[in-house]
mmCIF file of C-alpha atoms and ligand atoms in Angstrom:
data_model
loop_
_atom_site.group_PDB
_atom_site.id
_atom_site.type_symbol
_atom_site.label_atom_id
_atom_site.label_comp_id
_atom_site.label_asym_id
_atom_site.label_seq_id
_atom_site.Cartn_x
_atom_site.Cartn_y
_atom_site.Cartn_z
ATOM 1 C CA MET A 1 69.509 -7.412 -100.231
ATOM 2 C CA ILE A 2 69.393 -11.181 -100.578
ATOM 3 C CA ALA A 3 68.972 -11.725 -97.298
ATOM 4 C CA ALA A 4 66.465 -9.144 -96.918
ATOM 5 C CA LEU A 5 64.251 -10.494 -99.628
ATOM 6 C CA ARG A 6 64.602 -13.854 -98.478
ATOM 7 C CA ALA A 7 63.078 -12.701 -95.210
ATOM 8 C CA ARG A 8 60.248 -10.959 -96.817
ATOM 9 C CA ASN A 9 59.397 -13.362 -99.012
ATOM 10 C CA PRO A 10 59.158 -16.961 -96.997
ATOM 11 C CA ILE A 11 59.332 -19.999 -99.197
ATOM 12 C CA LYS A 12 55.749 -21.634 -99.087
ATOM 13 C CA PRO A 13 55.431 -25.506 -99.253
ATOM 14 C CA GLY A 14 54.345 -26.255 -102.525
ATOM 15 C CA LYS A 15 55.737 -26.369 -106.168
ATOM 16 C CA LEU A 16 59.011 -24.255 -104.982
ATOM 17 C CA ARG A 17 61.328 -26.900 -103.168
ATOM 18 C CA LEU A 18 64.003 -24.297 -102.719
ATOM 19 C CA GLY A 19 64.155 -20.410 -103.261
ATOM 20 C CA ILE A 20 66.289 -17.822 -102.857
ATOM 21 C CA GLY A 21 69.760 -18.566 -100.960
ATOM 22 C CA ASP A 22 70.989 -21.470 -102.942
ATOM 23 C CA ASP A 23 72.738 -21.614 -106.575
ATOM 24 C CA CYS A 24 69.641 -22.762 -108.097
ATOM 25 C CA ALA A 25 65.592 -22.467 -107.145
ATOM 26 C CA ILE A 26 64.338 -26.156 -107.374
ATOM 27 C CA LEU A 27 60.814 -26.322 -108.732
ATOM 28 C CA ARG A 28 58.664 -29.501 -108.598
ATOM 29 C CA PRO A 29 55.784 -29.094 -111.005
ATOM 30 C CA ASN A 30 52.584 -31.376 -110.472
ATOM 31 C CA ALA A 31 53.094 -34.615 -112.362
ATOM 32 C CA GLY A 32 51.461 -34.451 -116.061
ATOM 33 C CA ASP A 33 52.281 -30.712 -116.009
ATOM 34 C CA GLU A 34 54.178 -28.963 -118.446
ATOM 35 C CA LEU A 35 56.085 -25.561 -117.597
ATOM 36 C CA ALA A 36 55.006 -22.446 -119.356
ATOM 37 C CA ILE A 37 57.875 -19.992 -119.286
ATOM 38 C CA THR A 38 58.065 -16.052 -120.219
ATOM 39 C CA THR A 39 60.439 -13.261 -119.659
ATOM 40 C CA ASP A 40 59.700 -9.544 -120.095
ATOM 41 C CA PHE A 41 62.121 -6.634 -119.848
ATOM 42 C CA SER A 42 61.034 -3.490 -117.854
ATOM 43 C CA LEU A 43 63.137 -0.561 -119.049
ATOM 44 C CA GLU A 44 63.696 2.442 -117.890
ATOM 45 C CA ASN A 45 62.520 5.283 -120.532
ATOM 46 C CA VAL A 46 61.092 2.570 -122.502
ATOM 47 C CA HIS A 47 58.583 0.885 -120.276
ATOM 48 C CA PHE A 48 58.566 3.436 -117.559
ATOM 49 C CA ARG A 49 59.872 6.629 -116.417
ATOM 50 C CA ARG A 50 61.209 7.378 -112.946
ATOM 51 C CA ASP A 51 59.889 11.016 -112.761
ATOM 52 C CA TRP A 52 56.477 9.621 -113.635
ATOM 53 C CA HIS A 53 56.084 6.097 -112.029
ATOM 54 C CA SER A 54 56.286 5.593 -108.541
ATOM 55 C CA PRO A 55 58.615 2.864 -107.477
ATOM 56 C CA GLU A 56 55.898 0.742 -106.248
ATOM 57 C CA ALA A 57 54.002 1.095 -109.450
ATOM 58 C CA ILE A 58 57.082 -0.132 -111.447
ATOM 59 C CA GLY A 59 57.532 -3.168 -109.523
ATOM 60 C CA HIS A 60 53.940 -3.971 -109.979
ATOM 61 C CA ARG A 61 53.867 -3.556 -113.487
ATOM 62 C CA CYS A 62 57.031 -5.457 -114.087
ATOM 63 C CA LEU A 63 55.535 -8.593 -112.220
ATOM 64 C CA ALA A 64 52.208 -7.633 -113.893
ATOM 65 C CA ARG A 65 53.596 -8.437 -117.498
ATOM 66 C CA GLY A 66 55.029 -11.667 -116.872
ATOM 67 C CA LEU A 67 51.735 -13.055 -114.939
ATOM 68 C CA SER A 68 49.604 -11.637 -117.933
ATOM 69 C CA ASP A 69 51.486 -14.002 -120.338
ATOM 70 C CA LEU A 70 50.998 -16.999 -117.834
ATOM 71 C CA ALA A 71 47.404 -15.906 -117.876
ATOM 72 C CA ALA A 72 46.829 -15.938 -121.608
ATOM 73 C CA VAL A 73 48.102 -19.605 -121.738
ATOM 74 C CA GLY A 74 45.748 -20.635 -118.636
ATOM 75 C CA ALA A 75 49.029 -21.659 -116.520
ATOM 76 C CA LYS A 76 49.018 -21.374 -112.726
ATOM 77 C CA PRO A 77 52.063 -19.203 -111.699
ATOM 78 C CA MET A 78 54.606 -21.209 -109.755
ATOM 79 C CA ALA A 79 57.501 -19.000 -109.323
ATOM 80 C CA ALA A 80 59.080 -15.585 -110.431
ATOM 81 C CA PHE A 81 62.947 -14.544 -111.113
ATOM 82 C CA LEU A 82 64.049 -11.014 -111.340
ATOM 83 C CA SER A 83 67.476 -9.768 -112.599
ATOM 84 C CA LEU A 84 67.570 -6.101 -111.737
ATOM 85 C CA ALA A 85 70.442 -3.577 -112.624
ATOM 86 C CA LEU A 86 70.127 -0.285 -111.040
ATOM 87 C CA PRO A 87 72.242 3.019 -110.485
ATOM 88 C CA LYS A 88 73.837 2.824 -106.721
ATOM 89 C CA GLU A 89 71.927 5.957 -105.608
ATOM 90 C CA LEU A 90 68.833 3.948 -105.748
ATOM 91 C CA THR A 91 69.840 1.257 -103.013
ATOM 92 C CA ALA A 92 70.521 3.898 -100.511
ATOM 93 C CA ARG A 93 68.137 5.218 -97.745
ATOM 94 C CA HIS A 94 67.648 9.106 -97.568
ATOM 95 C CA ARG A 95 67.083 10.346 -94.067
ATOM 96 C CA GLY A 96 65.504 7.280 -93.126
ATOM 97 C CA LYS A 97 63.411 6.990 -95.825
ATOM 98 C CA PRO A 98 63.337 3.681 -97.693
ATOM 99 C CA ALA A 99 65.416 3.482 -100.871
ATOM 100 C CA TRP A 100 64.021 3.388 -104.277
ATOM 101 C CA VAL A 101 64.921 -0.454 -104.655
ATOM 102 C CA GLU A 102 63.178 -1.090 -101.308
ATOM 103 C CA ARG A 103 60.028 0.493 -102.544
ATOM 104 C CA PHE A 104 60.104 -1.143 -105.886
ATOM 105 C CA PHE A 105 60.166 -4.412 -104.049
ATOM 106 C CA ASP A 106 57.172 -3.262 -102.126
ATOM 107 C CA GLY A 107 55.029 -3.112 -105.092
ATOM 108 C CA LEU A 108 56.308 -6.208 -106.839
ATOM 109 C CA LEU A 109 56.137 -8.338 -103.712
ATOM 110 C CA ALA A 110 52.469 -7.186 -102.741
ATOM 111 C CA LEU A 111 51.501 -8.498 -106.216
ATOM 112 C CA ALA A 112 53.339 -11.836 -105.859
ATOM 113 C CA ALA A 113 51.605 -12.243 -102.424
ATOM 114 C CA LYS A 114 48.301 -11.572 -103.861
ATOM 115 C CA MET A 115 48.821 -13.916 -106.768
ATOM 116 C CA ASN A 116 50.642 -16.375 -104.440
ATOM 117 C CA VAL A 117 53.822 -16.564 -106.470
ATOM 118 C CA PRO A 118 57.008 -16.730 -104.635
ATOM 119 C CA LEU A 119 60.117 -14.655 -106.111
ATOM 120 C CA ALA A 120 62.278 -17.915 -106.233
ATOM 121 C CA GLY A 121 65.567 -16.205 -107.617
ATOM 122 C CA GLY A 122 67.375 -13.687 -109.470
ATOM 123 C CA ASP A 123 70.472 -11.211 -109.540
ATOM 124 C CA THR A 124 71.200 -7.684 -109.150
ATOM 125 C CA ALA A 125 73.957 -5.502 -110.485
ATOM 126 C CA GLU A 126 74.867 -1.743 -110.613
ATOM 127 C CA SER A 127 74.108 -0.188 -113.808
ATOM 128 C CA PRO A 128 77.069 2.458 -114.118
ATOM 129 C CA ALA A 129 76.969 6.105 -114.775
ATOM 130 C CA HIS A 130 78.326 6.501 -118.415
ATOM 131 C CA LYS A 131 79.502 9.830 -119.811
ATOM 132 C CA GLY A 132 78.191 11.915 -116.823
ATOM 133 C CA LYS A 133 74.815 10.318 -116.964
ATOM 134 C CA ALA A 134 73.210 8.400 -114.219
ATOM 135 C CA GLY A 135 72.704 4.786 -115.030
ATOM 136 C CA LEU A 136 69.451 3.469 -115.968
ATOM 137 C CA VAL A 137 67.328 0.793 -114.467
ATOM 138 C CA ALA A 138 66.476 -2.272 -116.045
ATOM 139 C CA ALA A 139 64.538 -5.254 -114.937
ATOM 140 C CA ASP A 140 64.094 -8.738 -116.578
ATOM 141 C CA ILE A 141 61.324 -10.819 -115.178
ATOM 142 C CA VAL A 142 60.845 -14.403 -115.559
ATOM 143 C CA LEU A 143 57.848 -16.302 -114.630
ATOM 144 C CA VAL A 144 57.240 -19.986 -114.499
ATOM 145 C CA GLY A 145 53.806 -21.675 -114.644
ATOM 146 C CA GLY A 146 52.358 -25.157 -114.678
ATOM 147 C CA VAL A 147 49.871 -26.301 -117.245
ATOM 148 C CA LYS A 148 48.269 -29.737 -117.743
ATOM 149 C CA ARG A 149 50.228 -31.528 -120.787
ATOM 150 C CA GLY A 150 48.990 -30.407 -124.104
ATOM 151 C CA ARG A 151 46.172 -28.453 -122.655
ATOM 152 C CA ALA A 152 47.699 -24.586 -122.707
ATOM 153 C CA LEU A 153 45.640 -21.988 -124.359
ATOM 154 C CA LEU A 154 47.570 -20.975 -127.482
ATOM 155 C CA ARG A 155 47.295 -18.244 -130.099
ATOM 156 C CA SER A 156 46.999 -20.911 -133.030
ATOM 157 C CA GLY A 157 43.823 -22.539 -131.862
ATOM 158 C CA ALA A 158 41.045 -20.484 -133.194
ATOM 159 C CA LYS A 159 38.579 -21.937 -135.847
ATOM 160 C CA PRO A 160 36.434 -20.039 -138.670
ATOM 161 C CA GLY A 161 33.240 -19.210 -136.894
ATOM 162 C CA ASP A 162 34.399 -18.998 -133.361
ATOM 163 C CA LEU A 163 33.215 -15.832 -131.719
ATOM 164 C CA LEU A 164 36.077 -13.539 -130.108
ATOM 165 C CA TYR A 165 35.747 -12.190 -126.506
ATOM 166 C CA VAL A 166 37.711 -9.761 -124.312
ATOM 167 C CA THR A 167 37.826 -9.801 -120.249
ATOM 168 C CA GLY A 168 37.454 -6.730 -117.800
ATOM 169 C CA PRO A 169 35.637 -3.429 -117.520
ATOM 170 C CA GLY A 170 36.571 -2.099 -120.829
ATOM 171 C CA LEU A 171 39.488 -1.404 -123.008
ATOM 172 C CA GLY A 172 41.530 1.933 -123.439
ATOM 173 C CA GLY A 173 41.876 2.401 -119.514
ATOM 174 C CA ALA A 174 45.517 1.773 -119.454
ATOM 175 C CA GLY A 175 46.440 4.130 -122.371
ATOM 176 C CA ALA A 176 43.882 6.808 -120.753
ATOM 177 C CA GLU A 177 45.856 6.947 -117.560
ATOM 178 C CA LEU A 178 48.927 7.022 -118.909
ATOM 179 C CA LEU A 179 47.758 10.515 -120.968
ATOM 180 C CA ALA A 180 46.656 11.822 -117.578
ATOM 181 C CA LEU A 181 49.907 10.474 -116.045
ATOM 182 C CA GLU A 182 52.190 12.428 -118.728
ATOM 183 C CA ARG A 183 49.943 15.623 -118.254
ATOM 184 C CA ASN A 184 50.224 15.784 -114.227
ATOM 185 C CA PRO A 185 52.693 13.124 -112.801
ATOM 186 C CA SER A 186 52.583 14.835 -109.344
ATOM 187 C CA ARG A 187 49.042 13.651 -109.161
ATOM 188 C CA PHE A 188 49.981 10.201 -109.185
ATOM 189 C CA THR A 189 53.109 10.142 -106.807
ATOM 190 C CA ALA A 190 50.974 9.268 -103.774
ATOM 191 C CA LEU A 191 49.701 6.061 -105.236
ATOM 192 C CA LYS A 192 52.007 3.773 -103.597
ATOM 193 C CA VAL A 193 49.651 0.696 -102.932
ATOM 194 C CA ALA A 194 47.874 -1.162 -105.877
ATOM 195 C CA ALA A 195 44.038 0.027 -106.056
ATOM 196 C CA PRO A 196 41.561 -0.983 -108.615
ATOM 197 C CA GLY A 197 40.742 1.538 -111.077
ATOM 198 C CA HIS A 198 44.349 2.303 -112.083
ATOM 199 C CA PRO A 199 44.798 0.101 -115.142
ATOM 200 C CA HIS A 200 47.952 1.718 -116.254
ATOM 201 C CA LEU A 201 49.708 1.866 -112.768
ATOM 202 C CA TYR A 202 48.486 -1.167 -111.232
ATOM 203 C CA PRO A 203 47.138 -3.473 -113.980
ATOM 204 C CA GLU A 204 45.245 -6.658 -112.635
ATOM 205 C CA PRO A 205 46.812 -9.785 -114.331
ATOM 206 C CA ARG A 206 43.774 -12.304 -115.267
ATOM 207 C CA ILE A 207 45.360 -15.449 -113.704
ATOM 208 C CA ALA A 208 42.169 -16.527 -112.363
ATOM 209 C CA ALA A 209 40.153 -15.936 -115.504
ATOM 210 C CA GLY A 210 42.907 -17.891 -117.541
ATOM 211 C CA LEU A 211 42.693 -20.904 -115.310
ATOM 212 C CA ARG A 212 38.989 -21.041 -115.456
ATOM 213 C CA LEU A 213 38.820 -20.730 -119.402
ATOM 214 C CA ARG A 214 41.368 -23.242 -119.666
ATOM 215 C CA LYS A 215 40.040 -25.875 -117.089
ATOM 216 C CA ARG A 216 36.671 -25.465 -118.285
ATOM 217 C CA GLY A 217 37.691 -26.058 -121.902
ATOM 218 C CA LEU A 218 35.857 -22.862 -122.656
ATOM 219 C CA ALA A 219 38.432 -21.160 -125.046
ATOM 220 C CA THR A 220 40.068 -22.382 -128.336
ATOM 221 C CA ALA A 221 42.778 -19.798 -128.346
ATOM 222 C CA ALA A 222 43.795 -17.028 -126.173
ATOM 223 C CA ILE A 223 46.426 -14.043 -125.949
ATOM 224 C CA ASP A 224 46.773 -11.129 -123.215
ATOM 225 C CA LEU A 225 46.470 -7.466 -124.408
ATOM 226 C CA SER A 226 49.926 -6.211 -124.196
ATOM 227 C CA ASP A 227 50.368 -3.962 -127.448
ATOM 228 C CA GLY A 228 46.694 -3.006 -127.984
ATOM 229 C CA LEU A 229 43.652 -4.918 -129.148
ATOM 230 C CA SER A 230 44.317 -4.177 -132.857
ATOM 231 C CA THR A 231 47.876 -5.420 -132.827
ATOM 232 C CA ASP A 232 47.284 -8.635 -130.460
ATOM 233 C CA LEU A 233 44.379 -9.640 -132.653
ATOM 234 C CA HIS A 234 46.523 -9.641 -135.546
ATOM 235 C CA HIS A 235 48.924 -11.881 -133.881
ATOM 236 C CA LEU A 236 46.042 -14.223 -132.818
ATOM 237 C CA CYS A 237 44.729 -14.050 -136.468
ATOM 238 C CA GLY A 238 48.495 -14.723 -137.715
ATOM 239 C CA GLU A 239 49.080 -17.782 -135.779
ATOM 240 C CA SER A 240 45.593 -19.144 -136.106
ATOM 241 C CA GLY A 241 45.712 -18.415 -140.163
ATOM 242 C CA LEU A 242 42.359 -16.663 -140.142
ATOM 243 C CA ALA A 243 40.554 -13.292 -140.294
ATOM 244 C CA ALA A 244 38.623 -11.495 -137.702
ATOM 245 C CA GLU A 245 35.822 -8.993 -137.405
ATOM 246 C CA ILE A 246 35.307 -6.546 -134.721
ATOM 247 C CA ASP A 247 31.927 -5.069 -133.974
ATOM 248 C CA ALA A 248 32.623 -1.627 -132.608
ATOM 249 C CA THR A 249 29.172 -0.999 -131.148
ATOM 250 C CA VAL A 250 30.117 -3.796 -128.406
ATOM 251 C CA VAL A 251 33.849 -3.314 -127.681
ATOM 252 C CA PRO A 252 33.581 -2.277 -124.053
ATOM 253 C CA ILE A 253 35.199 1.128 -123.404
ATOM 254 C CA HIS A 254 36.935 1.954 -120.075
ATOM 255 C CA PRO A 255 35.665 4.978 -118.322
ATOM 256 C CA MET A 256 38.707 6.434 -118.066
ATOM 257 C CA ALA A 257 38.935 6.169 -121.960
ATOM 258 C CA GLN A 258 35.713 8.129 -121.862
ATOM 259 C CA LEU A 259 36.869 10.945 -119.776
ATOM 260 C CA ALA A 260 40.125 11.171 -122.008
ATOM 261 C CA GLU A 261 38.179 11.567 -124.796
ATOM 262 C CA ALA A 262 35.903 14.513 -123.013
ATOM 263 C CA ALA A 263 39.163 15.996 -121.827
ATOM 264 C CA GLY A 264 40.301 16.182 -125.291
ATOM 265 C CA TRP A 265 43.355 14.100 -124.425
ATOM 266 C CA ALA A 266 42.636 11.330 -127.096
ATOM 267 C CA ARG A 267 40.939 11.605 -130.408
ATOM 268 C CA SER A 268 38.238 9.178 -129.304
ATOM 269 C CA ALA A 269 37.802 6.768 -126.719
ATOM 270 C CA LEU A 270 37.238 4.161 -129.492
ATOM 271 C CA GLN A 271 40.573 4.621 -130.574
ATOM 272 C CA LEU A 272 42.012 4.158 -127.299
ATOM 273 C CA ALA A 273 40.148 0.823 -126.871
ATOM 274 C CA LEU A 274 41.332 -0.323 -130.381
ATOM 275 C CA HIS A 275 45.143 0.829 -130.126
ATOM 276 C CA GLY A 276 45.911 1.681 -126.518
ATOM 277 C CA GLY A 277 48.224 -0.811 -124.794
ATOM 278 C CA GLU A 278 48.837 -2.479 -121.863
ATOM 279 C CA ASP A 279 45.386 -3.083 -120.474
ATOM 280 C CA TYR A 280 46.559 -7.119 -119.681
ATOM 281 C CA GLU A 281 43.032 -8.219 -120.561
ATOM 282 C CA LEU A 282 42.707 -11.345 -122.210
ATOM 283 C CA LEU A 283 41.416 -11.660 -125.679
ATOM 284 C CA PHE A 284 40.207 -15.200 -126.476
ATOM 285 C CA THR A 285 38.225 -17.225 -129.052
ATOM 286 C CA ALA A 286 35.405 -19.846 -128.287
ATOM 287 C CA ARG A 287 33.235 -22.389 -130.648
ATOM 288 C CA PRO A 288 30.057 -20.437 -131.379
ATOM 289 C CA GLN A 289 27.914 -23.221 -129.182
ATOM 290 C CA THR A 290 29.859 -22.935 -126.357
ATOM 291 C CA LYS A 291 28.287 -21.108 -123.506
ATOM 292 C CA ILE A 292 30.432 -18.245 -122.076
ATOM 293 C CA PRO A 293 29.437 -17.011 -118.627
ATOM 294 C CA ARG A 294 28.993 -13.120 -118.392
ATOM 295 C CA GLU A 295 31.808 -13.053 -116.003
ATOM 296 C CA LEU A 296 34.571 -15.279 -114.848
ATOM 297 C CA ASP A 297 35.819 -15.032 -111.064
ATOM 298 C CA GLY A 298 34.115 -11.387 -110.823
ATOM 299 C CA VAL A 299 35.728 -10.221 -114.092
ATOM 300 C CA ALA A 300 33.147 -9.240 -117.048
ATOM 301 C CA ILE A 301 33.511 -10.986 -120.417
ATOM 302 C CA HIS A 302 32.489 -9.203 -123.419
ATOM 303 C CA ALA A 303 31.653 -10.683 -126.966
ATOM 304 C CA ILE A 304 33.277 -8.372 -129.335
ATOM 305 C CA GLY A 305 33.432 -10.208 -132.839
ATOM 306 C CA ARG A 306 33.918 -12.932 -134.957
ATOM 307 C CA MET A 307 36.788 -15.245 -136.722
ATOM 308 C CA SER A 308 36.575 -16.353 -140.278
ATOM 309 C CA LYS A 309 38.727 -17.779 -142.980
ATOM 310 C CA MET A 310 41.429 -15.633 -144.555
ATOM 311 C CA ARG A 311 40.283 -14.716 -148.204
ATOM 312 C CA ASN A 312 42.779 -13.708 -150.936
ATOM 313 C CA GLY A 313 43.263 -9.877 -150.869
ATOM 314 C CA LYS A 314 40.791 -9.052 -148.101
ATOM 315 C CA PRO A 315 42.488 -7.706 -144.852
ATOM 316 C CA ALA A 316 42.960 -9.929 -141.858
ATOM 317 C CA VAL A 317 41.163 -7.593 -139.281
ATOM 318 C CA THR A 318 38.045 -5.633 -140.075
ATOM 319 C CA LEU A 319 35.901 -3.113 -138.243
ATOM 320 C CA LEU A 320 32.147 -2.948 -138.172
ATOM 321 C CA GLU A 321 31.196 0.668 -137.084
ATOM 322 C CA GLU A 322 27.361 1.880 -136.982
ATOM 323 C CA GLY A 323 26.451 3.914 -139.991
ATOM 324 C CA LYS A 324 29.855 2.968 -141.797
ATOM 325 C CA ALA A 325 31.077 0.791 -144.587
ATOM 326 C CA VAL A 326 33.267 -2.229 -143.040
ATOM 327 C CA SER A 327 36.798 -0.908 -142.802
ATOM 328 C CA GLU A 328 40.260 -2.676 -142.316
ATOM 329 C CA LEU A 329 41.714 -2.304 -138.670
ATOM 330 C CA ARG A 330 45.364 -2.043 -139.107
ATOM 331 C CA ALA A 331 47.620 -2.990 -136.340
ATOM 332 C CA ARG A 332 48.421 0.338 -134.594
ATOM 333 C CA GLY A 333 48.985 -0.657 -130.998
ATOM 334 C CA TRP A 334 50.386 2.495 -129.203
ATOM 335 C CA GLU A 335 54.024 2.698 -128.673
ATOM 336 C CA HIS A 336 53.958 5.365 -125.808
ATOM 337 C CA PHE A 337 57.597 6.158 -125.125
ATOM 338 C CA ARG A 338 58.241 2.469 -125.459
ATOM 339 C CA GLY A 339 60.556 1.260 -128.163
ATOM 340 C CA SER A 340 59.837 -2.415 -128.328
ATOM 341 C CA SER A 341 56.899 -4.750 -128.371
ATOM 342 C CA SER A 342 55.718 -6.519 -125.159
ATOM 343 C CA ASP A 343 54.352 -9.919 -126.102
HETATM 344 MG MG1 LIG B 1 51.823 -11.713 -124.364
#
């Protein structure tokens, strides 16, 4: 498998001096850069289901989670590392058809090529059957990125009065697509190639937008939306020691969330936008006087609220809705069938 991966993943000259095939990968960061490093599990029946998700989508999502964390700090991806445990039968071809694991790498490497990040190493192991049950797939992805020393975007940098922004075409799309997927998985099995408009199956990590936010000094703090706006905003507030108010009338709502509401799959599209996880958009803050463009690298930017000082006895995050009293917005990021958070 290593030789096959090496052939598909040629080393490009640049930050990666040495990749798959030796004992270690060797990275050479730019002088004056710091390394940003993030690791994320993708576990069968926790983060994906093999009877719902195509192998290509699982590979794409595995890498996208790590890339989204690099985007959140404004880092440029340098290399990815993958440790993969899987049952033996997933490495075998059936009647000449590609093995599950080949298709997993099709999805992962397609996104890697698009984002110009080499898969620079990793490990594979057999996930053994246990008590008559087939072994489960477990993938642990590590992403390394470079960021100018002391310039990474942090969750802790927001100031009172900062405005709160979110990237992308709208929130709640990933949660809505998951609701559609669990109702009719067979409708989605043919989706073997990343296509826009599939926020759950093929999320688009906001690497370019994160880089621009950092390089142009636009943002004071940032986080990626993995657990859902309500939960991730609490993380940002906690690290910055601030409160926040969201204006529900300007929160962008993904069209798929509107469809999920119309179909009766979700209580409301707004609830999906506030609490549905895995949108992988960026949530960031900026000084009120900073001019934030309407879009960054083709990705829309929406102002959705404001940061303020924490007040004793007052909730950290509140929601302003038309015709209603201001209410507390609790962290209720969706758990789906996941057992863990996904920072
Ligand atoms: Mg994160």
